[in-house]
C-alpha cells in the first residue's frame, strides 16, 4: 500500500516566528500583517507567535537560524523586499537571502519559508504585500504551517543530515 505524506493546515498546536526585514519598511509591514493574518486564521495562538525585525534581507538567514535552533518554534517565516532599482547590490542581497534561508532550514531541520519579494520596483513589491497581486507574507506563512505539520508526520531521520 502506498504511503502518502502531506502537511495539513491546522496551526493550533504550532509555534511560529516571523523574521522581517525593516529595509523597505512599508512593504515589510504589509508582509508581516499578511503572515499574521494567515497564522491567526489557521489557529496559531497569539502567545505562540514571535516577530523579530532585522535591518535588511541580508540578515534574515542568521536570525532565522538562531530562532529555528532555539527549540522554541516549529517553523519560521522570513519576509522582506529586495528591490532591484539601479544597483547590482540587488543580486548579492537577494542571493544571500535565498541561499542563506535555504541553508538555515536544512541545517536546523526546522522549516524556514521564503516570503522575500524580489522585484524590479517598489510598485511591484507593494502589489505583492497586500495589493492587487496578493500577499507573499500570507503565502509564506501558509507554507510554514504545511511544512511544520508535514515534518512531524514524516519518518524520523536515521542518519546524520
Ligand atoms: N535590503 C533589503 O532588504 N532590500 C533591499 O532592496 C536592499 N538593497 O537594495 O540594498 C537591502 N540592502 C540592505 C542589506 O540587506 C543589509 O541590511 C545591509 O547590506 C547591511 O548588511
Short mmCIF file of C-alpha atoms and ligand atoms in Angstrom, two decimals:
data_model
loop_
_atom_site.label_atom_id
_atom_site.label_comp_id
_atom_site.label_asym_id
_atom_site.label_seq_id
_atom_site.Cartn_x
_atom_site.Cartn_y
_atom_site.Cartn_z
CA UNK A 1 0.00 0.00 0.00
CA UNK A 2 1.30 3.43 -0.94
CA UNK A 3 2.07 5.78 1.93
CA UNK A 4 1.41 9.44 1.21
CA UNK A 5 2.67 12.23 3.43
CA UNK A 6 1.03 15.63 3.39
CA UNK A 7 1.06 18.51 5.85
CA UNK A 8 -2.31 19.84 6.96
CA UNK A 9 -3.21 23.46 7.61
CA UNK A 10 -4.19 23.31 11.29
CA UNK A 11 -1.86 25.66 13.14
CA UNK A 12 -3.42 25.28 16.57
CA UNK A 13 -0.50 23.34 18.07
CA UNK A 14 2.26 25.24 16.27
CA UNK A 15 4.68 27.91 17.49
CA UNK A 16 5.75 30.15 14.62
CA UNK A 17 8.24 33.00 14.29
CA UNK A 18 8.25 35.69 11.64
CA UNK A 19 11.58 37.30 10.82
CA UNK A 20 11.08 40.54 8.91
CA UNK A 21 13.42 42.90 7.08
CA UNK A 22 12.99 46.58 8.00
CA UNK A 23 14.53 47.75 4.70
CA UNK A 24 11.56 48.93 2.59
CA UNK A 25 9.64 49.07 5.86
CA UNK A 26 6.15 49.79 4.50
CA UNK A 27 6.39 46.67 2.35
CA UNK A 28 7.78 44.71 5.31
CA UNK A 29 4.85 45.77 7.48
CA UNK A 30 2.39 44.62 4.81
CA UNK A 31 4.10 41.23 4.60
CA UNK A 32 4.13 40.82 8.39
CA UNK A 33 0.43 41.68 8.54
CA UNK A 34 -0.28 39.11 5.82
CA UNK A 35 1.69 36.44 7.68
CA UNK A 36 -0.04 37.22 10.99
CA UNK A 37 -3.43 37.14 9.28
CA UNK A 38 -2.71 33.70 7.81
CA UNK A 39 -1.35 32.27 11.07
CA UNK A 40 -4.31 33.58 13.09
CA UNK A 41 -6.86 32.26 10.58
CA UNK A 42 -5.26 28.83 10.77
CA UNK A 43 -5.40 28.61 14.53
CA UNK A 44 -1.92 29.63 15.71
CA UNK A 45 -2.44 31.14 19.19
CA UNK A 46 -1.22 34.70 19.76
CA UNK A 47 1.11 33.57 22.55
CA UNK A 48 2.73 31.12 20.11
CA UNK A 49 3.66 33.89 17.64
CA UNK A 50 7.02 35.68 17.63
CA UNK A 51 8.17 38.55 15.43
CA UNK A 52 11.82 39.63 15.03
CA UNK A 53 12.97 42.56 12.88
CA UNK A 54 16.34 42.68 11.12
CA UNK A 55 17.93 45.63 9.25
CA UNK A 56 17.75 44.06 5.77
CA UNK A 57 17.13 40.85 3.86
CA UNK A 58 20.84 40.00 4.04
CA UNK A 59 20.44 39.49 7.80
CA UNK A 60 17.34 37.26 7.61
CA UNK A 61 19.21 33.89 7.50
CA UNK A 62 21.28 34.48 10.62
CA UNK A 63 18.34 35.43 12.81
CA UNK A 64 16.09 32.77 11.29
CA UNK A 65 18.74 30.12 12.04
CA UNK A 66 19.12 31.32 15.66
CA UNK A 67 15.37 31.21 16.29
CA UNK A 68 14.94 27.90 14.47
CA UNK A 69 17.69 26.28 16.53
CA UNK A 70 16.28 27.56 19.85
CA UNK A 71 13.72 24.78 20.20
CA UNK A 72 11.05 27.46 20.77
CA UNK A 73 9.37 27.26 17.36
CA UNK A 74 8.09 24.72 14.84
CA UNK A 75 8.57 26.97 11.81
CA UNK A 76 9.97 30.35 10.79
CA UNK A 77 8.61 32.68 8.12
CA UNK A 78 11.09 35.11 6.56
CA UNK A 79 9.67 38.22 4.91
CA UNK A 80 11.20 41.21 3.18
CA UNK A 81 11.56 43.01 -0.10
CA UNK A 82 14.65 43.30 -2.25
CA UNK A 83 14.04 45.90 -4.94
CA UNK A 84 16.29 45.97 -7.97
CA UNK A 85 16.39 49.69 -8.63
CA UNK A 86 19.62 50.58 -10.35
CA UNK A 87 22.12 48.69 -8.24
CA UNK A 88 23.90 45.32 -8.54
CA UNK A 89 23.57 45.19 -4.73
CA UNK A 90 20.22 43.56 -5.51
CA UNK A 91 21.79 40.34 -6.76
CA UNK A 92 24.04 39.94 -3.73
CA UNK A 93 21.33 40.71 -1.17
CA UNK A 94 18.63 38.60 -2.87
CA UNK A 95 21.08 35.76 -3.49
CA UNK A 96 22.33 35.70 0.09
CA UNK A 97 18.77 35.83 1.44
CA UNK A 98 17.61 32.89 -0.70
CA UNK A 99 20.72 30.74 -0.24
CA UNK A 100 21.09 31.56 3.45
CA UNK A 101 17.46 30.84 4.27
CA UNK A 102 17.63 27.52 2.45
CA UNK A 103 20.83 26.57 4.27
CA UNK A 104 19.46 27.62 7.65
CA UNK A 105 16.42 25.44 7.12
CA UNK A 106 18.49 22.43 6.07
CA UNK A 107 20.92 22.90 8.95
CA UNK A 108 18.31 23.23 11.69
CA UNK A 109 15.74 20.80 10.32
CA UNK A 110 13.07 23.43 11.01
CA UNK A 111 11.03 24.73 8.06
CA UNK A 112 12.04 28.30 7.23
CA UNK A 113 9.93 29.68 4.42
CA UNK A 114 10.82 32.33 1.88
CA UNK A 115 8.48 35.30 1.83
CA UNK A 116 11.04 37.64 0.33
CA UNK A 117 9.90 39.68 -2.65
CA UNK A 118 12.46 40.26 -5.39
CA UNK A 119 11.05 42.87 -7.70
CA UNK A 120 12.14 45.48 -10.23
CA UNK A 121 10.48 48.37 -8.42
CA UNK A 122 8.58 49.41 -5.30
CA UNK A 123 5.19 49.32 -7.06
CA UNK A 124 5.59 45.63 -7.92
CA UNK A 125 6.57 44.95 -4.31
CA UNK A 126 3.53 46.82 -2.93
CA UNK A 127 1.24 44.80 -5.21
CA UNK A 128 2.58 41.61 -3.59
CA UNK A 129 2.49 42.89 0.00
CA UNK A 130 -1.28 43.18 0.33
CA UNK A 131 -2.04 44.86 -3.01
CA UNK A 132 -3.73 43.52 -6.12
CA UNK A 133 -1.40 40.51 -6.58
CA UNK A 134 -1.95 39.21 -3.03
CA UNK A 135 0.35 38.94 -0.05
CA UNK A 136 3.55 36.90 -0.19
CA UNK A 137 3.75 37.03 3.62
CA UNK A 138 0.41 35.21 3.81
CA UNK A 139 1.61 32.61 1.29
CA UNK A 140 4.90 32.01 3.11
CA UNK A 141 3.07 31.61 6.43
CA UNK A 142 0.73 29.05 4.88
CA UNK A 143 3.73 27.12 3.55
CA UNK A 144 5.27 27.24 7.05
CA UNK A 145 2.15 25.67 8.60
CA UNK A 146 2.02 22.97 5.95
CA UNK A 147 5.74 22.19 6.27
CA UNK A 148 5.71 22.13 10.09
CA UNK A 149 2.85 19.62 10.05
CA UNK A 150 4.48 17.58 7.28
CA UNK A 151 7.80 17.38 9.14
CA UNK A 152 6.12 15.94 12.23
CA UNK A 153 4.35 13.27 10.19
CA UNK A 154 7.41 12.16 8.16
CA UNK A 155 9.62 9.26 9.33
CA UNK A 156 12.37 10.35 11.73
CA UNK A 157 15.88 10.62 10.21
CA UNK A 158 18.14 7.62 10.88
CA UNK A 159 21.32 9.16 9.50
CA UNK A 160 23.06 12.50 10.00
CA UNK A 161 21.66 15.11 7.59
N1 LIG B 1 17.97 45.06 1.99
C1 LIG B 1 16.72 44.72 1.68
O1 LIG B 1 16.04 44.05 2.49
N2 LIG B 1 16.18 45.10 0.48
C2 LIG B 1 16.88 45.82 -0.44
O2 LIG B 1 16.31 46.16 -1.50
C3 LIG B 1 18.22 46.18 -0.15
N3 LIG B 1 19.00 46.93 -1.10
O3 LIG B 1 18.56 47.14 -2.23
O4 LIG B 1 20.12 47.35 -0.82
C4 LIG B 1 18.76 45.78 1.12
N4 LIG B 1 20.02 46.11 1.46
C5 LIG B 1 20.50 46.03 2.83
C6 LIG B 1 21.06 44.66 3.18
O5 LIG B 1 20.02 43.71 3.29
C7 LIG B 1 21.80 44.68 4.52
O6 LIG B 1 20.93 45.03 5.55
C8 LIG B 1 22.97 45.67 4.53
O7 LIG B 1 23.83 45.45 3.43
C9 LIG B 1 23.81 45.51 5.84
O8 LIG B 1 24.37 44.19 5.94
#
